[in-house]
Amino acid sequence: MAAMAAFGRRLRALGRAVGWRGVQGAAPPPQPPPQPTEDPPTVLESTADYAFVERLLPPTRVPDPPPHPTYPTPSGWSPPRDPPPALPYFVRRSRLHNLPVYPHLVKGNRRLTELRHVEGDIWALERELREFLGGLGAKELEVQVNEVTGSLRLKGHWQRELREWLLQKGF
């Protein structure tokens, strides 16, 4: 015990000699202000080598698909009609140039089909969809219309029929 007390006294004395802040509570000595340099460093921008950087950057958008001799292509893709159809609504393609028809399976067995990117009179599209799918044998078609997001949700898997109908309309 006495050895520990002697060791503590020596540490305190050593801290006072060095000016250790924890023991004595004194502030550290002031530092001289940094000397200003004569000229700040300059940056030289070279645009000659930027072509090497541009080819590494990803493209900003998906390029338009090339023209094909016949449609539909082997993958089943068809382009929209050149003059868009004169309807009160418009269904815009996805960014990958596909029709925005998506099947969903909710809670294991509830089947839904979602149609997105609808612009214009979404209620006219809903009426025409009810007529079309009613002609295919759908009894009372349940449709949820979301005007804010421009989407329709249909009860059941109608993906194939809806795609064919949209292509026939010219979207």
PDB file of N, CA, C and O in Angstrom, residues 26 65 76 92 122 127 169:
ATOM      1  N   ALA A  26      -3.610  22.967 -15.995  1.00  0.00           N
ATOM      2  CA  ALA A  26      -3.171  24.107 -16.798  1.00  0.00           C
ATOM      3  C   ALA A  26      -3.523  23.860 -18.262  1.00  0.00           C
ATOM      4  O   ALA A  26      -3.581  22.731 -18.720  1.00  0.00           O
ATOM      5  N   PRO A  65     -35.058   1.111 -78.669  1.00  0.00           N
ATOM      6  CA  PRO A  65     -34.748  -0.182 -79.289  1.00  0.00           C
ATOM      7  C   PRO A  65     -34.524  -0.020 -80.790  1.00  0.00           C
ATOM      8  O   PRO A  65     -35.125   0.845 -81.429  1.00  0.00           O
ATOM      9  N   GLY A  76     -41.517 -11.156 -78.126  1.00  0.00           N
ATOM     10  CA  GLY A  76     -42.911 -10.772 -77.965  1.00  0.00           C
ATOM     11  C   GLY A  76     -43.120  -9.273 -77.876  1.00  0.00           C
ATOM     12  O   GLY A  76     -44.243  -8.811 -77.698  1.00  0.00           O
ATOM     13  N   ARG A  92     -48.492   5.221 -70.753  1.00  0.00           N
ATOM     14  CA  ARG A  92     -47.085   5.421 -71.098  1.00  0.00           C
ATOM     15  C   ARG A  92     -46.315   4.133 -70.847  1.00  0.00           C
ATOM     16  O   ARG A  92     -46.589   3.402 -69.904  1.00  0.00           O
ATOM     17  N   ILE A 122     -58.553   8.506 -66.331  1.00  0.00           N
ATOM     18  CA  ILE A 122     -58.363   7.128 -65.858  1.00  0.00           C
ATOM     19  C   ILE A 122     -59.697   6.412 -65.692  1.00  0.00           C
ATOM     20  O   ILE A 122     -59.781   5.193 -65.811  1.00  0.00           O
ATOM     21  N   ARG A 127     -63.757   2.143 -67.390  1.00  0.00           N
ATOM     22  CA  ARG A 127     -65.020   1.715 -68.021  1.00  0.00           C
ATOM     23  C   ARG A 127     -64.746   0.797 -69.222  1.00  0.00           C
ATOM     24  O   ARG A 127     -65.402  -0.242 -69.382  1.00  0.00           O
ATOM     25  N   LYS A 169     -54.990  -1.446 -78.924  1.00  0.00           N
ATOM     26  CA  LYS A 169     -55.362  -0.026 -78.853  1.00  0.00           C
ATOM     27  C   LYS A 169     -54.269   0.887 -79.402  1.00  0.00           C
ATOM     28  O   LYS A 169     -54.534   2.026 -79.743  1.00  0.00           O
TER      29      LYS A 169
END
